[in-house]
PDB file of C-alpha atoms in Angstrom:
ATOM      1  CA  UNK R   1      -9.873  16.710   1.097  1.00 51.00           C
ATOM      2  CA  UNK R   2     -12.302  13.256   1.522  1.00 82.00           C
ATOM      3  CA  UNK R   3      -9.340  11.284   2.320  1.00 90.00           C
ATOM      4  CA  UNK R   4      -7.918   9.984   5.607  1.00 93.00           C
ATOM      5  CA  UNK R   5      -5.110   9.025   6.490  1.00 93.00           C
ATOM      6  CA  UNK R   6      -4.465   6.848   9.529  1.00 92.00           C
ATOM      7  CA  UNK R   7      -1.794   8.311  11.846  1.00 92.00           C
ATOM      8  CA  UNK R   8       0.952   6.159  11.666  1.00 95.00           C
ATOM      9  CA  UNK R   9       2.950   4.730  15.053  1.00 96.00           C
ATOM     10  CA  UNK R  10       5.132   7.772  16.338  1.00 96.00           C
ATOM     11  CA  UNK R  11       8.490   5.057  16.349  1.00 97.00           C
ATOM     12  CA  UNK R  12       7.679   4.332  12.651  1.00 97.00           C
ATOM     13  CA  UNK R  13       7.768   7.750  11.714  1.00 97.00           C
ATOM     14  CA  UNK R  14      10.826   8.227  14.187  1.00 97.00           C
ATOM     15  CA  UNK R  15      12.479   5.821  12.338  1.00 97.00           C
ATOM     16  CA  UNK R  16      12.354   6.716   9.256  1.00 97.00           C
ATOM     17  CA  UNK R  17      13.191   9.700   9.725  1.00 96.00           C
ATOM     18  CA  UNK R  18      16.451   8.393  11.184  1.00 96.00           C
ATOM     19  CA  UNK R  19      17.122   6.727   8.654  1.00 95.00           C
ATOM     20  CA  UNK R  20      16.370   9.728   6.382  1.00 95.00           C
ATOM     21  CA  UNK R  21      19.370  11.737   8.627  1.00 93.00           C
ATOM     22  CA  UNK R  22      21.949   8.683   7.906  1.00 92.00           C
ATOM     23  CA  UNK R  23      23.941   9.164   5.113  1.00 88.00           C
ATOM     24  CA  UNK R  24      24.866   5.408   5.552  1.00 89.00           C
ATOM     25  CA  UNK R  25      21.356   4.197   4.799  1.00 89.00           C
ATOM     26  CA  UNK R  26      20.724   6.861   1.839  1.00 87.00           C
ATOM     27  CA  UNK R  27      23.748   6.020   0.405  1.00 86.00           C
ATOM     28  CA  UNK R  28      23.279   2.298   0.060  1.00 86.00           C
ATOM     29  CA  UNK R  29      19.868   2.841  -0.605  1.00 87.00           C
ATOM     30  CA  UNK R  30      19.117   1.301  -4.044  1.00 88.00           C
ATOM     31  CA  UNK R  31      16.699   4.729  -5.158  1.00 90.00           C
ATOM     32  CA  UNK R  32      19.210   6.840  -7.284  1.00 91.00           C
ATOM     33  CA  UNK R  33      15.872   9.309  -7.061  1.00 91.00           C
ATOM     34  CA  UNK R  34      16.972   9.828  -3.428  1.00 92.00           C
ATOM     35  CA  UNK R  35      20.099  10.313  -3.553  1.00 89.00           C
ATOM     36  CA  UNK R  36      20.023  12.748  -6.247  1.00 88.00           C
ATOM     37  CA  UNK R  37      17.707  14.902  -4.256  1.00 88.00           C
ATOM     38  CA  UNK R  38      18.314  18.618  -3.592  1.00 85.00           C
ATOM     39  CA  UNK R  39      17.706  20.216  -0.980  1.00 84.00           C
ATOM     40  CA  UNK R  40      15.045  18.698   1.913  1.00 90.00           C
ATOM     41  CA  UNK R  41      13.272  15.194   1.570  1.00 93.00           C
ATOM     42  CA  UNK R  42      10.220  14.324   3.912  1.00 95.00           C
ATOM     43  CA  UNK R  43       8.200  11.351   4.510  1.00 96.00           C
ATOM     44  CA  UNK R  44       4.971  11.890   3.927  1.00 94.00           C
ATOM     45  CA  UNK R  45       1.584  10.238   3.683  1.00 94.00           C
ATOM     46  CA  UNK R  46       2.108   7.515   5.662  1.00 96.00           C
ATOM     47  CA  UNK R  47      -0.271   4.410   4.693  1.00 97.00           C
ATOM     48  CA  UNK R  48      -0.534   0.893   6.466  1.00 97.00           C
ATOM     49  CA  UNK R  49       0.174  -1.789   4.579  1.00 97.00           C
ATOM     50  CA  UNK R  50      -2.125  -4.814   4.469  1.00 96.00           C
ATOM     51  CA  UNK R  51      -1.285  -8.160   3.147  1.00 95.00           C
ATOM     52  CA  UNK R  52      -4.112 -10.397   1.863  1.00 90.00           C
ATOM     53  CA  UNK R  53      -3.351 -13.840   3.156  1.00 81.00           C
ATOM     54  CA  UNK R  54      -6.077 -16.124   1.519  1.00 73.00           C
ATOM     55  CA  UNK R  55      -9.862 -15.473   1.191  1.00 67.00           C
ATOM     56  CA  UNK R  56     -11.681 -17.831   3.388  1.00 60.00           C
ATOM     57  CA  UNK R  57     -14.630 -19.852   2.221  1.00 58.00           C
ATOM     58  CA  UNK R  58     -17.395 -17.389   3.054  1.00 62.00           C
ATOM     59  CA  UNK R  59     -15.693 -15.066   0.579  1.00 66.00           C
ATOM     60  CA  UNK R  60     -14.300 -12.898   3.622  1.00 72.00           C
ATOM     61  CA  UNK R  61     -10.790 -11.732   3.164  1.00 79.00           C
ATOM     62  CA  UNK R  62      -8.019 -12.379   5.907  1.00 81.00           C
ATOM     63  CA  UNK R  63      -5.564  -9.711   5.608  1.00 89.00           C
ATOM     64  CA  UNK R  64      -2.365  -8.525   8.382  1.00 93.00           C
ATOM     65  CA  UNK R  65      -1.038  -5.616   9.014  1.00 95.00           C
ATOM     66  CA  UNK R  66       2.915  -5.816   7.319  1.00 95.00           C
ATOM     67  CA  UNK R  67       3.886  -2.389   8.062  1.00 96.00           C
ATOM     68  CA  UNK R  68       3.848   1.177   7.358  1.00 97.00           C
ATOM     69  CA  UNK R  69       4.993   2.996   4.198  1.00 98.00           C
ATOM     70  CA  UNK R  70       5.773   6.881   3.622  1.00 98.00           C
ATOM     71  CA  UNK R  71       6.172   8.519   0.461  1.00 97.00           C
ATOM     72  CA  UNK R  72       9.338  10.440   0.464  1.00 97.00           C
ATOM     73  CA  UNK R  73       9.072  13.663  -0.821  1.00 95.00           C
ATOM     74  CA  UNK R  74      11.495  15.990  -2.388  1.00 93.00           C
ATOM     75  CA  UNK R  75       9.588  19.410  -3.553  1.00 89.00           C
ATOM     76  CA  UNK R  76       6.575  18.516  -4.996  1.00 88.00           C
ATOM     77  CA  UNK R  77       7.073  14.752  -6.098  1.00 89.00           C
ATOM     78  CA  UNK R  78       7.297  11.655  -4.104  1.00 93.00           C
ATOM     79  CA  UNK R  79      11.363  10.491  -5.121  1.00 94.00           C
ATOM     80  CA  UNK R  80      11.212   7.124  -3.096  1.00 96.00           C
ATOM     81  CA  UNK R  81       9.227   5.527  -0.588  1.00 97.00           C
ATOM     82  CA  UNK R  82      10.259   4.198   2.679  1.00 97.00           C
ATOM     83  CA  UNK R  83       9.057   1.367   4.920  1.00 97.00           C
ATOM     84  CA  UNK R  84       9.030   0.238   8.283  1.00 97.00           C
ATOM     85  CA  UNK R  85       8.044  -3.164  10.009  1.00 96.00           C
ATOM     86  CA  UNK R  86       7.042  -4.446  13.571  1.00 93.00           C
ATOM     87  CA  UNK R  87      10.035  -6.253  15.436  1.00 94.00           C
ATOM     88  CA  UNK R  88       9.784  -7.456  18.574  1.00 94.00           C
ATOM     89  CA  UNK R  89      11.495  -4.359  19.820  1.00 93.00           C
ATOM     90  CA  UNK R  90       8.600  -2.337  18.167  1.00 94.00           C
ATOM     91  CA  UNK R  91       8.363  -0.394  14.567  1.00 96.00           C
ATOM     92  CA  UNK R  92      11.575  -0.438  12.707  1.00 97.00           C
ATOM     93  CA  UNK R  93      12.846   1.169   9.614  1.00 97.00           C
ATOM     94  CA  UNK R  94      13.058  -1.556   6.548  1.00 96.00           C
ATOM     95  CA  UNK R  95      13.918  -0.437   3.342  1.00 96.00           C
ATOM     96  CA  UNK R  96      14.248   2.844   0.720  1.00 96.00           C
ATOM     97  CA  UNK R  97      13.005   2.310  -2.539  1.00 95.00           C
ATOM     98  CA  UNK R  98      11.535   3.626  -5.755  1.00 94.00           C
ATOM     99  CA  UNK R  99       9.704   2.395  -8.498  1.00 93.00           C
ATOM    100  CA  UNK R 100       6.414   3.040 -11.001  1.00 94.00           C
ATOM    101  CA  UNK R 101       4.379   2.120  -7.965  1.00 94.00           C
ATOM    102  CA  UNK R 102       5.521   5.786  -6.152  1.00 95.00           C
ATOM    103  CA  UNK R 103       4.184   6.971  -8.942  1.00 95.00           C
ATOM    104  CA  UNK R 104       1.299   4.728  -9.492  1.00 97.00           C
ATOM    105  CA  UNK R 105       0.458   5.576  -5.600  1.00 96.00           C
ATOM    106  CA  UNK R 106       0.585   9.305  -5.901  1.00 95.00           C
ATOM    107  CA  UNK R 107      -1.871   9.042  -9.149  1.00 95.00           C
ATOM    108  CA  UNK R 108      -4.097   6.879  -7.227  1.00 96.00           C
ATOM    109  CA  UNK R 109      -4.566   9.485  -4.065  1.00 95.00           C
ATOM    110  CA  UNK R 110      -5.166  11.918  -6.627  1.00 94.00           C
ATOM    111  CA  UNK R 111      -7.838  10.071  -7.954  1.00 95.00           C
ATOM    112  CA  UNK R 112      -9.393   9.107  -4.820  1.00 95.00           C
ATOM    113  CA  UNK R 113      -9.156  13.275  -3.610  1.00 94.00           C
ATOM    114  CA  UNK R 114     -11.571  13.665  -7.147  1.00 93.00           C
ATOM    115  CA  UNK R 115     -14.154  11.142  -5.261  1.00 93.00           C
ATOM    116  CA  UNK R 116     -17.537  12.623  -3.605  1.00 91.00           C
ATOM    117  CA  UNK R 117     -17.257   9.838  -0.868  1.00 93.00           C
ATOM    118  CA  UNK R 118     -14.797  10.208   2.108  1.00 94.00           C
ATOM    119  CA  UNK R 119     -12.297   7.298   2.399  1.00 96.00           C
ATOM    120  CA  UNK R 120      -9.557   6.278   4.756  1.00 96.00           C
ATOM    121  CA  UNK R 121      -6.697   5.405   2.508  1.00 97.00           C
ATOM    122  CA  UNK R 122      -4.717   2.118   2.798  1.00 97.00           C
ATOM    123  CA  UNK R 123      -1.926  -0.070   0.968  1.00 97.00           C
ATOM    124  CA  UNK R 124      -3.324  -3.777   0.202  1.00 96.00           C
ATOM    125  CA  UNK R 125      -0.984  -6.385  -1.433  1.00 94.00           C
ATOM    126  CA  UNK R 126      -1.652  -9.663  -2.844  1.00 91.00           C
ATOM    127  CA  UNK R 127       1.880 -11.087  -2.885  1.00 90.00           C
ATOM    128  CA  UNK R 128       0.564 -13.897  -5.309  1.00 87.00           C
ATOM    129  CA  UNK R 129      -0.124 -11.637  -8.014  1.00 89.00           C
ATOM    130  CA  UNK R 130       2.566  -9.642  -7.433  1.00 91.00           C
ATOM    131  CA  UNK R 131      -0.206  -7.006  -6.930  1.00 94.00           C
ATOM    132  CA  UNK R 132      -0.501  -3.702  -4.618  1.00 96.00           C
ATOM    133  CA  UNK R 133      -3.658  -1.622  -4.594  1.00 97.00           C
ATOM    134  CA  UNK R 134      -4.735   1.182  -2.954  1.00 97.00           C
ATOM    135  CA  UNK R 135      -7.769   0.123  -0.352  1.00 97.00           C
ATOM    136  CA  UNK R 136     -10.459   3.185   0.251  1.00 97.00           C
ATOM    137  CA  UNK R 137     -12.049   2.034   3.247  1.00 96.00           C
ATOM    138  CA  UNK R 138     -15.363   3.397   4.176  1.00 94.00           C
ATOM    139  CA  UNK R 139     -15.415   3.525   7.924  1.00 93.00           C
ATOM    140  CA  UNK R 140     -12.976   6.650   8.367  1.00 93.00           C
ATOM    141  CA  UNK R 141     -12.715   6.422  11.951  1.00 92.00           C
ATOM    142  CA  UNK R 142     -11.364   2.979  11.853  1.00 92.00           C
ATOM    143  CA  UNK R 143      -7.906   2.454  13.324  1.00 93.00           C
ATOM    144  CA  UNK R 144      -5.977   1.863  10.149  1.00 92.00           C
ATOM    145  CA  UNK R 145      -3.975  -0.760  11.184  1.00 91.00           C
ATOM    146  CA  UNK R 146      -6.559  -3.292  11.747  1.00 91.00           C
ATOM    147  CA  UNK R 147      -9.898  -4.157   9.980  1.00 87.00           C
ATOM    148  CA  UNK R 148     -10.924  -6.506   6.694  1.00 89.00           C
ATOM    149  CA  UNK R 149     -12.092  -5.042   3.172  1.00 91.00           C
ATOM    150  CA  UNK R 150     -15.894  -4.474   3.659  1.00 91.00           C
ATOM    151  CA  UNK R 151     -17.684  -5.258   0.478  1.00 90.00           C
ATOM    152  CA  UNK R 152     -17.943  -1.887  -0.611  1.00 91.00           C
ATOM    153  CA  UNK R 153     -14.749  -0.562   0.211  1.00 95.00           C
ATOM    154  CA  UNK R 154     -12.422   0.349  -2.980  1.00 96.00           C
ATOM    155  CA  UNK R 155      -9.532  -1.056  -4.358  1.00 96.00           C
ATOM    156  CA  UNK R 156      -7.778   0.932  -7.000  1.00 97.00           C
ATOM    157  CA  UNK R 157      -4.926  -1.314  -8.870  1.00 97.00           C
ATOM    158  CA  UNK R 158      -1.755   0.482  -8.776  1.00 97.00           C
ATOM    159  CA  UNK R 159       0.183   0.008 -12.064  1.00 96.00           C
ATOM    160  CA  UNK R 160       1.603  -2.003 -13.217  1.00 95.00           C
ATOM    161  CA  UNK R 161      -1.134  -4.818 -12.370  1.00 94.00           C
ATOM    162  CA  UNK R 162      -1.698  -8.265 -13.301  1.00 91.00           C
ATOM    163  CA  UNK R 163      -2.892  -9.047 -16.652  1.00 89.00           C
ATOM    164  CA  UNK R 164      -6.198  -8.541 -16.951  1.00 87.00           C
ATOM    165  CA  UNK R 165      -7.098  -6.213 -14.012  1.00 92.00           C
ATOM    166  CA  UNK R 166      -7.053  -2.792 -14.904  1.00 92.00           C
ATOM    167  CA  UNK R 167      -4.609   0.083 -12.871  1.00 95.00           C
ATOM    168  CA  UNK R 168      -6.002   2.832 -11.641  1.00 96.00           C
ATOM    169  CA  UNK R 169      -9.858   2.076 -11.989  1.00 96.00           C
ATOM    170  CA  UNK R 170     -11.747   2.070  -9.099  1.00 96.00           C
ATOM    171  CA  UNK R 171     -13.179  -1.387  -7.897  1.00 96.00           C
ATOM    172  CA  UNK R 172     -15.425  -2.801  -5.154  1.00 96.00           C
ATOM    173  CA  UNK R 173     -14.046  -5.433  -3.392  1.00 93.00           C
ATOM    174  CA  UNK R 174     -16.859  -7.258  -3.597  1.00 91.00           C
ATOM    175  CA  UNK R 175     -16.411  -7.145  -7.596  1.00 92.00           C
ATOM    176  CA  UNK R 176     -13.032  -7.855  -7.265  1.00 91.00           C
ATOM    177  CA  UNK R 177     -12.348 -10.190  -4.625  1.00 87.00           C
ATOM    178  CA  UNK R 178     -13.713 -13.012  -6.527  1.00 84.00           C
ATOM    179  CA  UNK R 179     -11.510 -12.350  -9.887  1.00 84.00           C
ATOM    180  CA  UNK R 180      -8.735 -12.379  -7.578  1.00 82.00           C
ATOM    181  CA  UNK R 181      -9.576 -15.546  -5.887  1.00 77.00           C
ATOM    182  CA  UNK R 182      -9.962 -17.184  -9.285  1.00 75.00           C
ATOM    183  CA  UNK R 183      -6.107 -15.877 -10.476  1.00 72.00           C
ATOM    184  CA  UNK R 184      -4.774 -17.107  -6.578  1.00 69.00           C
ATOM    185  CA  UNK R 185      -6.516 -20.336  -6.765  1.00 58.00           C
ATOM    186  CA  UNK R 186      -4.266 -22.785  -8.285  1.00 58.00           C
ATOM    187  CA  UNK R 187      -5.623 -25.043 -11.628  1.00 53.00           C
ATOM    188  CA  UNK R 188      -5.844 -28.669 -10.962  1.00 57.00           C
ATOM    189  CA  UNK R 189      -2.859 -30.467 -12.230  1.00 58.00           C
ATOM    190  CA  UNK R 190      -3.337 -32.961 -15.226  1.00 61.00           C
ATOM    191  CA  UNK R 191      -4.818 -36.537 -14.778  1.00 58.00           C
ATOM    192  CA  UNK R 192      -5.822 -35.317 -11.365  1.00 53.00           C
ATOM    193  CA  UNK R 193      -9.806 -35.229  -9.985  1.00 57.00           C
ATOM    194  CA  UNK R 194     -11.093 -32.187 -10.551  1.00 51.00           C
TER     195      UNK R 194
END
C-alpha cells in the first residue's frame, strides 16, 4: 500500500475508544449504523483533519489542525466515524456520526491505494463550501498534523461536493485552489465599487 497514514495522538485514540466502551455515548449517538452493529466495532484509519482558513494573497493556503477522525469499523465497512478535538486538557473525544461522507472517504482511500505515487493521507475542509476532501500529501514523512497543501499535493472531493467541483476526481491543489478561492470570495454587493 502507497498510502500513509499519520499516527494519530495515543489520548485521541484512547479516547475514542472510551467512548466506543460507553454505552452512554453509543446510545445517544445520532449513527443508527452504530448502534445496530454486531458484534466488534474498531476505529480505524485515523486521519487529521485540516481546516482551510482563507488563502492568503500569494495564493498560499493557511490551514489548522481541527482534530483527528477514525473510521469506525464493523466487519468490513466503516458504520460511523468518530472524532476527537484538542482541549486544553489535551485530545478529547467529540462526536459519533455517519453519513455519505464515511462512505465517500472509504471510496476515496481506495482510489488513492490504485495510485503509482506514495501519499500521506489527510482530511481537508473548507467550511465555506460546506466541502471535505481528502488531501494526498507528497512529503510522507511529514508529521501529519502540521504542514500547508504544496502545489502538487492532491485533493480528491469527497461526495457530495459543491456544485461544480467534481467528487472523487483527483485534483492538484494548485488547479484547485484558485476555483475554490473564486466560490469563497464573496461578489461585490450592488451599487458598490467594484
Amino acid at each position: 500500500m502507497l498510502l500513509h497514514v499519520p499516527p494519530a495522538p495515543a489520548p485521541a485514540l484512547r479516547s475514542v475508544l472510551t467512548a466506543l466502551g460507553s454505552p452512554t455515548a453509543v446510545r445517544e449517538a445520532p449513527t443508527p449504523s452504530l448502534r445496530a452493529a454486531q458484534g466488534p466495532v474498531t476505529p480505524e484509519l485515523p486521519l487529521p483533519v485540516h481546516v482551510l482558513d482563507r488563502i492568503a494573497p500569494a495564493g498560499t493556503p493557511v490551514t489548522r489542525l481541527a482534530g483527528w477522525r477514525f473510521l469506525i469499523r464493523s466487519g468490513d465497512r466503516a458504520v460511523a466515524a468518530a472524532d476527537t478535538m484538542l482541549t486544553p486538557d489535551g485530545w478529547a473525544f467529540s462526536r459519533f456520526f455517519e453519513g455519505p461522507y464515511i462512505a465517500a472517504t472509504e471510496r476515496a482511500l481506495r482510489q488513492a491505494e490504485a495510485m503509482t505515487q506514495p501519499y500521506q493521507v489527510r482530511l481537508l475542509s473548507v467550511p465555506e463550501l460546506y466541502m471535505l476532501t481528502l488531501w494526498l500529501h507528497e512529503d510522507c514523512a511529514a508529521d501529519g498534523a502540521t504542514g500547508r497543501p504544496a502545489a502538487s499535493d492532491l485533493l480528491v472531493p469527497l461526495a457530495p461536493a459543491p456544485p461544480g467541483i467534481a467528487a472523487h476526481r483527483p485534483h492538484r491543489v494548485a488547479d484547485l485552489l484558485p476555483v475554490l478561492t473564486l466560490r469563497v470570495t464573496p461578489a461585490p454587493l450592488l451599487g458598490s465599487p467594484a
